[in-house]
């Protein structure tokens, strides 16, 4: 600025915060104006924005405008998928990346439209994101409709016609199928259909274009999820032929590791073993109490070369997808369970890293080799832990002193390093769903968290860090696993809420993962533990893959990559190839064409990861709904896991099932949606339902086809005094009858709804432990 004080150039964090907190996508001009940048300052700004985009921190949309990753634009085209039982109209975004988990959109109808919205209608809408990560859409104008695909179950009707019952909870209407459009489908077949443009009156129509299985078959649940999320599950002939003709890798120039007693430790249901570990005390006099450790990973890059048929399939899939009853692998079984699986007592090619750590777990040095190993044993987590706890069996007994105890010794040192750097420790319960041969849930159990699980996790993290450090030092491209710092706006909202409960989150300093962990420890034995844990989780950024390093906030690491699971993650395969090139370790190195596409590949595989998570979650929801179907009218304990304008999301404690209580079934009152306080608040009674609150609910319906679970509120535990102060009113007692003292509701009224009278008004009706997934 001529004649004025120089304006400081903004930091990357300041620009990122501006983009992410903007209610609408922004362009370079708006960013320059916000930070008072002129002239030559715009050149480094352009470079900074390109760096953020390539690193996956922001997405570039139409007109080169930037927004947070996976955020929908302020104005978008959506397609109506129908009303639910409460009359809410739901929609899905048009042209949404198929790799991503699809957001939920509820339409706030506008009387300006010429007629009510119907399934299949395309509408230009203005979007606003709500507290529960659901978008509210206000129509601008109706557009011409085009065919849209839907997965459903076909049922036969009179005169050869039929109807299609959608399998997705997001599609709220049924469709008729004319006789000429059945595609030969038989009753109770799972099909893919195209929705025909909606007409003014009558049930919307659909045309069947693909038959994919029968409802009730043992694997029908996973088939539905695969079809709904467009997950590739068939390998082309060229890829299958390549996998079937694979042979053993020769020793050649590899380092012979076959005398090192490496062992695999996995879940009892694992079939592919892609990592093996070993440890021994370091006998060097300068490292008292230190350890030498090795992590050996299946050499997938030997079998899958850049741009060959297997590579193209692996990139397209991005990762394996794990359902309770099956796996959709990234690589064919001949490799994933064969040549790339570190089976005991068989020679297997590996990429291995040997590390030397001191007594405090600090890494002193490391080096990578391409080797040939022979696993000394295939252990389960339970077997390793039982042996260490003094209960060895015939397999683990001989391994206890020479192999297992040194592993645990090195693990204790690695734990010290983890504690010293202060990681984010979120204790998130996991449940394991057991499926019988008939495709029915046998039981649901909490997944154990043993020291053996943590041991493997720490070894994998150490190897992942070594990979990232090596590629950075060698100046080779690296596909980093990036976990950015939390969004500043969410953190400030979290601070304000915590203050009402007499909890503090560090202010006036750089926020570190250990600050969140300290908060969670303070809340651990209080009634607020689950609520605070949920809010802390929601405040965090989403981890992604990117060639630009932003560090890993949750693990408190400056650089981090995924190296340890190339059988099931394409990112790891890329890191292997880069290491082969960086250390000149032979064939299968990263080629130059991949370097030019690294940023695009990072976005793609981040999307396939989200797609897999959504498909896995939907499948489990359907299995659990089937498990609950014969328990309608039963009472369950749960907690409020989400709050939205249209109702409450409830997580049931015993099964981990997620259900919804529509706002129309809550005790009679006018309810305001208070986004800041994550609550629905009754205007007249002062009754309120808040995130994290413990509740007792009745099961109204459980739909195995869609996975939808509908509940009814019976009672909710009273809120804390601190939360009441924050809400600005006195807490009424919330008992079985849903009665409370009347009070004047405060706060900004939003999404006003009238609930029904009291209970009884509602309608009746995994995957192996992820090593180094962080």
XYZ file of C-alpha atoms in Angstrom:
774
model
C 0.000 0.000 0.000
C 1.613 3.226 -1.136
C 2.087 5.761 1.618
C 0.533 3.513 4.240
C 1.485 0.856 6.713
C 2.426 -2.478 5.124
C -0.226 -5.153 5.512
C 1.184 -8.463 6.848
C 0.659 -11.407 4.539
C -1.764 -13.902 6.145
C -0.587 -17.311 7.297
C -1.839 -20.526 5.724
C -3.894 -21.200 8.881
C -5.585 -17.773 8.704
C -6.554 -18.213 5.051
C -7.783 -21.758 5.710
C -9.912 -20.588 8.643
C -11.433 -17.817 6.504
C -12.396 -20.294 3.761
C -13.794 -22.890 6.144
C -15.828 -20.442 8.240
C -17.321 -18.636 5.256
C -21.021 -19.526 4.882
C -20.497 -19.721 1.107
C -17.592 -20.765 -1.150
C -15.172 -17.911 -1.809
C -12.797 -16.932 -4.600
C -9.339 -15.401 -4.658
C -10.807 -11.901 -4.947
C -12.848 -12.218 -1.740
C -9.847 -13.639 0.127
C -7.567 -10.828 -1.069
C -10.171 -8.243 -0.042
C -10.606 -9.814 3.397
C -6.875 -9.607 4.117
C -6.371 -6.243 2.335
C -3.963 -7.745 -0.212
C -3.054 -5.823 -3.327
C -0.690 -5.938 -6.279
C 2.175 -8.362 -5.930
C 0.675 -9.953 -2.792
C -1.797 -11.757 -5.036
C 0.956 -13.894 -6.586
C 1.973 -15.656 -3.320
C -1.736 -15.861 -2.437
C -2.355 -17.844 -5.627
C 0.474 -20.244 -4.695
C -0.847 -20.606 -1.149
C -4.369 -21.439 -2.383
C -2.981 -24.008 -4.824
C -1.038 -25.611 -1.977
C -4.177 -25.822 0.198
C -6.145 -27.360 -2.655
C -3.490 -29.955 -3.540
C -3.144 -30.853 0.138
C -6.862 -31.641 0.372
C -7.503 -28.866 2.912
C -10.029 -27.177 0.584
C -12.016 -28.128 -2.504
C -12.328 -25.985 -5.626
C -15.813 -25.814 -7.116
C -17.481 -23.907 -9.889
C -16.052 -20.553 -10.924
C -12.821 -21.581 -9.131
C -14.378 -20.886 -5.742
C -13.022 -22.597 -2.626
C -14.759 -24.285 0.305
C -14.095 -26.881 3.006
C -13.649 -30.431 1.648
C -16.914 -32.205 0.755
C -18.945 -29.083 1.555
C -21.902 -28.463 -0.717
C -22.078 -25.051 -2.401
C -24.473 -22.359 -1.205
C -26.657 -22.908 -4.280
C -26.978 -26.377 -5.816
C -29.225 -28.653 -7.836
C -30.829 -31.481 -5.856
C -33.171 -34.308 -6.739
C -36.148 -35.061 -4.521
C -36.231 -38.604 -3.161
C -39.565 -38.312 -1.366
C -41.268 -37.474 1.934
C -40.882 -39.384 5.188
C -43.622 -40.341 7.637
C -43.581 -36.839 9.134
C -43.936 -35.106 5.796
C -40.354 -33.855 5.556
C -39.168 -33.793 1.931
C -35.706 -35.290 1.430
C -33.330 -34.863 -1.474
C -29.865 -35.804 -2.700
C -27.295 -33.637 -4.492
C -26.911 -33.997 -8.248
C -23.434 -34.770 -9.610
C -22.103 -35.533 -6.137
C -18.788 -37.457 -6.286
C -19.633 -41.150 -6.162
C -16.585 -41.745 -3.958
C -18.014 -39.659 -1.119
C -20.594 -40.469 1.512
C -23.717 -38.686 0.336
C -24.977 -35.829 2.570
C -28.585 -35.678 3.748
C -30.735 -32.775 2.564
C -34.164 -31.826 3.889
C -36.213 -29.353 1.838
C -38.081 -26.475 3.478
C -40.953 -26.177 1.018
C -41.813 -22.828 -0.484
C -45.331 -21.922 -1.552
C -43.895 -20.097 -4.565
C -43.490 -23.426 -6.361
C -46.241 -24.230 -8.843
C -46.972 -27.618 -7.239
C -45.783 -29.784 -4.334
C -42.445 -31.470 -4.827
C -42.457 -35.147 -5.803
C -39.838 -37.871 -6.025
C -37.630 -37.372 -9.072
C -38.083 -33.589 -9.224
C -34.925 -31.576 -9.746
C -34.798 -28.314 -7.851
C -32.352 -25.425 -7.629
C -31.997 -24.724 -3.908
C -30.140 -22.543 -1.433
C -28.369 -24.720 1.167
C -27.544 -24.186 4.822
C -25.728 -26.772 6.962
C -27.278 -27.615 10.338
C -25.812 -28.781 13.638
C -26.302 -32.473 12.782
C -24.389 -32.248 9.471
C -27.648 -32.211 7.555
C -28.396 -29.538 4.960
C -31.608 -27.510 4.895
C -32.599 -26.565 1.362
C -34.858 -23.667 0.367
C -36.133 -23.997 -3.225
C -35.321 -21.299 -5.759
C -36.992 -22.880 -8.784
C -37.955 -26.269 -10.184
C -35.830 -27.674 -13.025
C -36.476 -30.255 -15.708
C -36.241 -33.777 -14.247
C -33.947 -36.519 -15.559
C -33.635 -40.203 -14.719
C -31.935 -41.003 -11.403
C -30.861 -44.429 -10.141
C -32.245 -46.061 -7.002
C -31.636 -49.468 -5.403
C -34.694 -51.326 -4.141
C -36.637 -54.566 -3.779
C -39.062 -55.490 -6.537
C -42.522 -56.764 -5.616
C -44.976 -58.179 -8.140
C -48.294 -56.440 -8.683
C -51.437 -57.168 -10.744
C -51.274 -57.628 -14.534
C -47.492 -58.061 -14.569
C -46.720 -54.662 -13.068
C -44.953 -54.171 -9.788
C -43.609 -51.776 -7.218
C -40.134 -50.865 -6.069
C -39.416 -50.470 -2.346
C -36.194 -48.434 -1.907
C -33.492 -49.866 0.322
C -32.110 -46.468 1.338
C -33.334 -44.577 4.395
C -32.862 -41.407 2.362
C -35.436 -42.415 -0.269
C -38.789 -41.916 1.369
C -41.242 -43.016 -1.337
C -42.106 -46.173 -3.294
C -42.268 -46.459 -7.093
C -44.512 -48.291 -9.520
C -42.992 -50.393 -12.305
C -44.886 -50.921 -15.562
C -44.925 -54.494 -17.009
C -42.655 -53.417 -19.879
C -40.100 -51.993 -17.427
C -39.608 -54.917 -15.009
C -36.521 -56.173 -16.839
C -37.476 -59.759 -15.995
C -37.140 -59.126 -12.253
C -38.747 -61.650 -9.933
C -40.510 -60.885 -6.621
C -38.149 -60.028 -3.727
C -35.207 -59.441 -6.036
C -32.813 -56.584 -5.283
C -32.655 -54.373 -8.359
C -31.258 -51.105 -9.660
C -33.829 -48.864 -11.334
C -34.012 -45.477 -13.009
C -36.602 -43.037 -11.685
C -38.798 -41.556 -14.383
C -39.559 -37.815 -14.296
C -42.384 -37.101 -11.846
C -45.838 -36.220 -13.083
C -48.315 -33.908 -11.421
C -50.368 -36.700 -9.806
C -49.859 -40.351 -8.939
C -47.084 -42.567 -7.645
C -43.699 -41.975 -9.295
C -42.507 -44.635 -11.741
C -39.233 -46.489 -12.138
C -37.630 -48.695 -14.805
C -35.498 -51.663 -13.713
C -32.083 -51.699 -15.372
C -30.147 -54.279 -13.317
C -30.893 -57.350 -11.151
C -28.315 -57.942 -8.402
C -29.638 -60.567 -5.960
C -32.497 -61.768 -3.809
C -33.662 -60.276 -0.528
C -33.231 -62.778 2.277
C -30.118 -64.356 0.801
C -27.266 -64.637 3.264
C -25.299 -61.856 1.568
C -28.162 -59.614 0.460
C -27.352 -56.921 3.039
C -23.828 -56.354 1.778
C -25.022 -56.580 -1.839
C -27.419 -53.695 -1.201
C -24.659 -51.526 0.292
C -22.323 -52.360 -2.578
C -24.940 -51.328 -5.150
C -26.071 -48.187 -3.320
C -22.545 -46.844 -2.933
C -21.303 -47.827 -6.408
C -18.511 -49.996 -5.002
C -16.698 -52.007 -7.712
C -16.808 -55.682 -6.747
C -15.962 -57.626 -9.908
C -12.435 -57.791 -11.299
C -11.997 -57.636 -15.068
C -10.546 -60.761 -16.740
C -7.129 -59.155 -17.307
C -6.702 -58.381 -13.608
C -7.845 -61.859 -12.564
C -5.472 -63.483 -15.031
C -2.592 -61.373 -13.718
C -3.346 -62.422 -10.121
C -3.850 -66.104 -11.001
C -0.526 -66.346 -12.842
C 1.501 -64.676 -10.056
C 4.347 -66.762 -8.646
C 6.734 -66.699 -5.705
C 9.161 -63.772 -5.621
C 12.829 -64.805 -5.877
C 15.415 -63.858 -3.261
C 17.543 -62.109 -5.895
C 18.990 -58.903 -4.458
C 16.607 -58.939 -1.503
C 17.824 -58.960 2.087
C 17.317 -62.427 3.563
C 15.178 -61.988 6.698
C 14.061 -65.595 7.005
C 16.070 -66.160 10.205
C 14.422 -63.204 11.961
C 11.491 -64.557 14.077
C 8.904 -62.126 12.721
C 5.302 -62.896 13.738
C 1.920 -61.625 12.601
C -0.657 -60.561 15.212
C -4.182 -60.019 13.889
C -7.845 -60.508 14.713
C -9.144 -64.057 14.894
C -11.275 -63.416 11.787
C -8.451 -61.960 9.646
C -7.575 -63.750 6.406
C -4.919 -61.431 4.988
C -1.770 -60.866 7.028
C 0.107 -57.892 5.621
C 2.328 -56.920 8.576
C 4.775 -58.770 10.818
C 6.754 -57.511 13.832
C 9.906 -58.346 15.772
C 11.848 -56.773 18.645
C 15.000 -57.418 20.632
C 16.898 -55.511 23.279
C 19.592 -53.251 21.842
C 22.934 -54.449 23.142
C 24.789 -51.265 22.228
C 26.381 -49.674 25.302
C 25.270 -46.182 24.227
C 21.583 -47.185 24.286
C 20.801 -48.714 27.700
C 17.231 -49.977 27.887
C 16.797 -49.385 24.155
C 15.331 -51.679 21.517
C 15.784 -52.781 17.925
C 12.429 -53.318 16.266
C 11.386 -54.388 12.796
C 8.124 -54.011 10.908
C 7.876 -56.078 7.714
C 5.060 -55.375 5.239
C 3.911 -57.495 2.292
C 5.650 -56.355 -0.895
C 2.531 -55.696 -2.940
C 4.517 -53.446 -5.296
C 6.343 -56.548 -6.605
C 3.044 -57.995 -7.881
C 1.119 -54.810 -8.747
C 3.065 -52.573 -11.137
C 2.118 -49.030 -12.152
C -0.755 -48.887 -14.661
C -1.091 -52.647 -15.106
C -4.604 -54.193 -14.900
C -4.307 -54.880 -11.157
C -3.079 -51.349 -10.494
C -5.973 -49.766 -12.363
C -8.444 -51.855 -10.344
C -6.704 -51.055 -7.069
C -6.725 -47.328 -7.755
C -10.379 -47.402 -8.769
C -11.361 -49.183 -5.542
C -8.967 -47.194 -3.381
C -9.293 -49.606 -0.483
C -10.915 -52.833 0.664
C -14.421 -52.630 2.117
C -15.311 -54.742 5.155
C -18.839 -55.956 5.867
C -19.876 -58.251 8.729
C -20.325 -61.160 6.297
C -17.819 -60.501 3.508
C -14.963 -58.379 2.210
C -14.790 -56.529 -1.088
C -10.996 -56.617 -1.472
C -8.827 -54.066 -3.224
C -6.872 -56.945 -4.774
C -8.027 -60.410 -5.946
C -7.936 -63.221 -3.391
C -4.977 -64.915 -5.099
C -2.891 -61.968 -3.916
C -4.712 -60.612 -0.836
C -4.969 -64.049 0.781
C -2.141 -65.661 -1.157
C 1.192 -64.273 -2.347
C 0.770 -60.976 -0.468
C -0.360 -62.594 2.784
C 2.438 -63.293 5.302
C 1.368 -66.856 6.038
C 3.307 -68.734 8.713
C 6.253 -70.871 7.642
C 6.078 -69.677 3.997
C 8.560 -67.416 2.174
C 7.081 -64.015 1.335
C 8.560 -60.842 -0.196
C 8.386 -57.765 2.068
C 9.324 -54.136 2.437
C 10.782 -53.849 5.936
C 12.003 -51.072 8.201
C 14.366 -51.673 11.104
C 14.310 -49.001 13.804
C 16.425 -48.382 16.879
C 14.651 -46.654 19.771
C 15.882 -45.623 23.192
C 14.313 -46.502 26.550
C 11.923 -43.564 26.197
C 10.713 -44.689 22.775
C 12.559 -42.000 20.828
C 13.668 -43.214 17.406
C 17.451 -42.904 17.019
C 17.772 -44.218 13.471
C 16.094 -46.433 10.906
C 16.631 -47.963 7.488
C 14.460 -49.678 4.849
C 15.203 -52.933 3.036
C 13.436 -55.050 0.446
C 13.576 -58.547 1.819
C 12.287 -62.099 1.964
C 10.833 -63.313 5.259
C 9.231 -66.415 6.731
C 6.661 -65.812 9.474
C 7.445 -67.710 12.673
C 3.774 -67.774 13.746
C 0.310 -66.401 13.059
C -0.956 -65.104 16.420
C -4.264 -63.543 17.364
C -4.515 -60.539 19.672
C -6.070 -62.746 22.329
C -3.337 -65.392 22.103
C -0.515 -62.857 22.421
C -2.185 -61.127 25.367
C -2.993 -64.376 27.163
C 0.635 -65.493 26.836
C 1.884 -62.200 28.240
C -0.650 -62.459 31.078
C 0.761 -65.845 32.120
C -1.494 -68.194 30.134
C 0.556 -69.381 27.131
C -0.647 -72.257 24.967
C 1.221 -74.772 22.814
C 1.779 -72.155 20.108
C 2.738 -69.146 22.240
C 4.657 -70.970 24.970
C 7.892 -71.468 22.999
C 7.610 -67.896 21.643
C 6.994 -66.172 24.986
C 10.576 -65.346 26.043
C 12.352 -64.948 22.692
C 9.573 -63.166 20.759
C 6.514 -61.974 22.713
C 8.156 -60.441 25.801
C 10.607 -58.324 23.748
C 7.656 -57.032 21.678
C 5.874 -55.897 24.832
C 9.097 -54.397 26.180
C 9.560 -52.253 23.075
C 5.863 -51.390 23.209
C 6.254 -49.934 26.713
C 9.025 -47.656 25.434
C 6.921 -46.560 22.456
C 4.079 -45.774 24.847
C 6.353 -43.410 26.759
C 7.083 -41.536 23.546
C 3.381 -41.355 22.742
C 2.588 -39.930 26.175
C 5.482 -37.473 25.957
C 4.295 -35.932 22.702
C 0.685 -35.816 23.917
C -1.672 -37.462 21.434
C -5.428 -37.112 21.242
C -6.858 -40.123 23.080
C -10.506 -40.609 22.145
C -11.969 -43.731 23.728
C -14.579 -44.621 21.125
C -16.426 -47.886 21.761
C -16.468 -50.385 18.905
C -18.894 -53.247 18.488
C -18.369 -56.439 16.577
C -21.289 -58.003 14.740
C -21.231 -61.798 14.397
C -23.161 -63.219 11.431
C -24.221 -66.864 11.108
C -24.298 -68.897 7.891
C -27.902 -67.816 7.247
C -26.889 -64.151 7.155
C -28.497 -63.350 10.514
C -26.922 -61.634 13.505
C -25.829 -64.204 16.040
C -24.664 -61.684 18.631
C -23.245 -58.191 19.043
C -20.267 -57.724 21.341
C -18.088 -54.826 22.403
C -14.740 -55.150 20.650
C -12.003 -55.721 23.212
C -9.175 -53.214 23.456
C -6.153 -55.206 24.645
C -2.536 -54.182 25.084
C -1.780 -56.436 22.110
C -3.957 -54.161 19.939
C -2.087 -51.110 21.201
C 1.259 -52.831 20.687
C 0.584 -53.409 16.999
C -0.794 -49.892 16.619
C 2.374 -48.342 18.087
C 4.651 -50.461 15.899
C 2.629 -49.474 12.808
C 2.701 -45.776 13.722
C 6.488 -45.931 14.163
C 6.863 -47.538 10.716
C 4.511 -45.018 9.114
C 6.487 -42.107 10.554
C 9.754 -43.637 9.323
C 8.332 -43.922 5.803
C 7.242 -40.278 5.720
C 10.557 -39.081 7.137
C 12.574 -41.118 4.655
C 10.701 -39.891 1.601
C 10.948 -36.309 2.798
C 14.676 -36.669 3.420
C 15.206 -38.303 0.017
C 13.043 -35.592 -1.594
C 10.698 -38.140 -3.114
C 6.934 -37.606 -3.371
C 4.958 -38.922 -0.425
C 1.242 -39.553 -0.083
C 0.889 -38.146 3.430
C -1.879 -39.006 5.838
C -2.923 -35.473 6.762
C -4.952 -34.564 9.836
C -5.283 -30.790 10.027
C -5.863 -28.686 13.129
C -9.477 -28.322 14.341
C -11.689 -25.622 12.901
C -11.383 -22.442 15.003
C -15.119 -21.680 14.921
C -16.052 -25.119 16.221
C -13.420 -24.897 18.939
C -14.774 -21.561 20.159
C -18.315 -22.981 20.303
C -16.954 -25.992 22.201
C -15.148 -23.711 24.689
C -18.323 -21.774 25.411
C -20.318 -24.941 25.977
C -17.638 -26.487 28.212
C -17.496 -23.344 30.344
C -21.129 -23.907 31.291
C -20.138 -27.282 32.716
C -17.153 -25.817 34.590
C -14.644 -27.362 32.178
C -11.936 -25.341 30.499
C -10.201 -25.781 27.172
C -6.865 -24.010 26.790
C -7.181 -20.444 25.464
C -4.571 -17.916 24.412
C -2.074 -20.535 23.261
C -1.557 -22.976 20.432
C -4.101 -25.746 20.928
C -2.450 -29.168 21.107
C -3.875 -32.712 21.102
C -2.844 -33.147 24.750
C -5.205 -30.323 25.755
C -8.164 -32.349 24.441
C -6.871 -35.496 26.144
C -6.532 -33.652 29.464
C -10.096 -32.418 29.069
C -11.367 -35.940 28.377
C -9.505 -37.268 31.422
C -11.119 -34.639 33.664
C -14.549 -35.523 32.293
C -13.989 -39.295 32.430
C -15.851 -40.045 35.673
C -18.517 -37.363 35.297
C -22.005 -37.546 33.749
C -20.715 -35.417 30.864
C -18.031 -37.827 29.643
C -19.891 -39.127 26.568
C -21.226 -35.694 25.629
C -17.797 -34.061 25.799
C -16.164 -36.939 23.935
C -18.737 -36.591 21.146
C -18.240 -32.834 20.859
C -14.452 -33.149 20.865
C -14.690 -35.708 18.062
C -16.964 -33.440 16.022
C -14.579 -30.520 16.447
C -11.773 -32.408 14.708
C -10.855 -32.135 11.055
C -11.235 -35.159 8.822
C -8.049 -37.043 7.978
C -7.274 -37.207 4.244
C -4.550 -38.293 1.834
C -2.503 -35.565 0.179
C 0.971 -34.996 -1.315
C 1.445 -31.811 0.732
C 2.277 -32.261 4.388
C 0.106 -30.529 6.980
C 1.096 -32.901 9.793
C -1.112 -35.224 11.821
C -2.802 -33.296 14.629
C -4.410 -36.251 16.405
C -1.160 -38.221 16.679
C 0.878 -35.060 17.388
C 3.245 -35.880 14.543
C 4.957 -33.481 12.161
C 4.882 -35.986 9.293
C 2.939 -39.182 8.806
C 2.078 -41.561 5.956
C 0.346 -44.910 5.586
C 2.861 -47.653 4.785
C 1.618 -50.721 6.666
C -1.435 -52.005 4.718
C -0.781 -52.076 0.954
C -3.060 -55.108 0.523
C -6.096 -53.014 1.416
C -5.110 -49.337 0.905
C -3.861 -47.813 -2.334
C -2.161 -44.986 -0.426
C 0.191 -47.496 1.190
C 1.047 -49.022 -2.196
C 2.050 -45.567 -3.478
C 4.293 -45.059 -0.448
C 5.926 -48.467 -1.077
C 6.617 -47.520 -4.689
C 8.107 -44.196 -3.627
C 10.402 -45.932 -1.120
C 11.530 -48.425 -3.775
C 12.452 -45.510 -5.999
C 14.053 -43.446 -3.238
C 16.300 -46.320 -2.093
C 16.810 -47.827 -5.572
C 15.394 -51.175 -4.452
C 14.506 -52.625 -7.840
C 11.391 -53.007 -9.960
C 8.009 -51.491 -9.186
C 9.126 -47.957 -8.290
C 6.855 -44.943 -8.629
C 6.888 -43.638 -12.204
C 6.816 -40.049 -13.386
C 3.235 -40.180 -14.654
C 1.982 -40.939 -11.133
C 3.799 -37.885 -9.756
C 1.786 -35.539 -11.943
C -1.459 -37.104 -10.706
C -0.551 -37.345 -7.011
C -2.840 -34.537 -5.860
C -5.773 -35.895 -7.868
C -5.103 -39.406 -6.586
C -5.093 -38.135 -2.992
C -8.536 -36.603 -3.454
C -9.806 -39.791 -5.108
C -8.624 -42.246 -2.440
C -9.819 -39.943 0.350
C -13.230 -40.178 -1.312
C -13.148 -43.966 -1.661
C -12.268 -44.187 2.034
C -15.354 -42.149 2.938
C -17.442 -44.217 0.516
C -16.298 -47.462 2.148
C -17.029 -46.147 5.642
C -20.559 -45.141 4.612
C -21.220 -48.521 2.966
C -19.920 -50.420 5.997
C -22.026 -48.297 8.339
C -25.186 -48.781 6.255
C -24.688 -52.556 6.183
C -24.260 -52.759 9.947
C -27.380 -50.581 10.386
C -29.392 -53.097 8.340
C -28.067 -56.092 10.239
C -28.785 -54.448 13.587
C -32.280 -53.393 12.465
C -32.997 -57.024 11.525
C -31.705 -58.075 14.943
C -34.108 -55.622 16.627
C -37.137 -56.343 14.413
C -38.700 -58.836 16.837
C -38.137 -56.516 19.804
C -40.688 -53.835 18.874
C -42.265 -52.234 21.992
C -39.223 -53.163 24.100
C -37.501 -50.501 26.189
C -33.827 -49.608 25.750
C -31.275 -47.385 27.422
C -29.476 -44.971 25.134
C -28.099 -41.491 24.763
C -28.787 -38.568 22.463
C -26.070 -38.701 19.814
C -27.368 -35.932 17.547
C -29.884 -33.104 17.500
C -31.607 -31.773 14.368
C -34.582 -29.576 13.564
C -36.717 -32.643 12.806
C -35.840 -34.810 15.804
C -33.275 -36.573 17.941
C -30.716 -39.200 16.995
C -30.346 -41.889 19.660
C -27.570 -44.431 20.134
C -28.715 -47.574 21.984
C -26.148 -48.684 24.554
C -26.559 -52.457 24.353
C -26.407 -52.950 20.586
C -24.839 -49.695 19.395
C -27.843 -49.228 17.085
C -28.660 -45.710 15.901
C -32.288 -44.621 15.715
C -34.330 -41.468 15.407
C -37.108 -39.913 17.476
C -39.162 -37.667 15.168
C -39.896 -34.287 16.736
C -43.611 -34.861 16.111
C -43.615 -37.701 18.679
C -42.007 -35.735 21.515
C -44.251 -34.645 24.414
C -46.594 -31.880 23.267
C -44.913 -28.491 23.020
C -43.376 -26.096 20.527
C -39.715 -27.053 20.127
C -36.897 -24.708 19.110
C -33.714 -26.146 17.649
C -30.858 -24.508 19.556
C -27.799 -25.199 17.409
C -25.270 -23.628 19.774
C -26.397 -25.761 22.701
C -27.135 -28.902 20.649
C -30.653 -29.131 22.018
C -34.365 -29.149 21.257
C -36.095 -26.838 23.747
C -39.796 -26.797 24.577
C -41.116 -23.217 24.619
C -43.904 -23.731 27.131
C -42.582 -26.449 29.416
C -38.870 -25.622 29.297
C -38.330 -29.331 28.612
C -35.208 -29.900 26.584
C -33.334 -32.733 25.024
C -29.594 -32.227 24.657
C -26.641 -33.971 23.062
C -25.158 -36.639 25.347
C -28.236 -36.915 27.576
C -29.058 -40.417 28.827
C -32.534 -41.539 27.831
C -34.912 -44.476 27.996
C -36.736 -45.154 24.740
C -39.268 -47.557 23.264
C -38.615 -49.295 19.964
C -41.386 -48.299 17.555
C -40.096 -49.965 14.386
C -36.967 -51.528 12.912
C -36.797 -51.863 9.131
C -34.230 -54.475 8.064
C -34.511 -53.378 4.437
C -33.404 -49.781 5.005
C -31.696 -50.108 8.384
C -34.025 -47.467 9.787
C -34.841 -47.609 13.502
C -37.623 -45.424 14.892
C -37.883 -44.793 18.624
C -40.121 -43.008 21.094
C -38.990 -41.056 24.136
C -40.008 -42.486 27.504
C -37.761 -40.542 29.843
C -34.606 -38.453 29.898
C -32.214 -37.890 32.765
C -32.331 -34.314 34.118
C -29.699 -31.963 32.780
C -26.836 -30.793 34.939
C -27.015 -27.544 36.857
C -24.154 -26.203 34.755
C -25.959 -27.027 31.532
C -29.123 -25.433 32.920
C -27.233 -22.223 33.623
C -25.940 -22.301 30.067
C -29.449 -22.816 28.748
C -30.593 -19.844 30.816
C -33.485 -21.426 32.700
C -34.421 -23.785 35.515
C -34.500 -27.487 34.741
C -37.845 -29.270 35.125
C -37.835 -32.889 36.162
C -38.283 -35.105 33.093
C -40.084 -38.252 34.197
C -41.957 -41.140 32.610
C -44.947 -38.950 31.805
C -42.813 -36.319 30.128
C -44.174 -33.608 32.444
C -42.216 -30.555 33.542
C -42.728 -27.132 35.040
C -43.674 -24.487 32.565
C -41.058 -21.900 31.763
C -40.458 -19.253 29.184
C -38.232 -20.613 26.477
C -35.251 -18.467 25.630
C -32.847 -18.425 22.774
C -33.392 -17.820 19.115
C -36.505 -19.640 17.837
C -35.709 -21.895 14.898
C -37.466 -24.775 13.166
C -40.556 -24.580 15.330
C -42.445 -27.863 15.582
C -45.441 -29.103 17.522
C -44.902 -32.407 19.300
C -47.602 -34.968 20.053
C -48.933 -35.898 23.446
C -46.690 -38.086 25.542
C -45.388 -41.606 24.949
C -47.411 -44.046 22.914
C -48.134 -41.685 20.065
C -45.536 -43.127 17.687
C -46.162 -45.646 14.923
C -45.452 -49.351 15.329
C -44.439 -51.065 12.836
C -16.377 -55.846 11.178
C -13.708 -55.369 9.937
C -10.333 -56.309 11.368
C -8.670 -53.882 13.774
C -7.288 -51.007 11.724
C -3.570 -50.931 12.250
C -2.272 -47.444 11.786
C -5.580 -46.123 10.449
C -5.227 -42.836 12.279
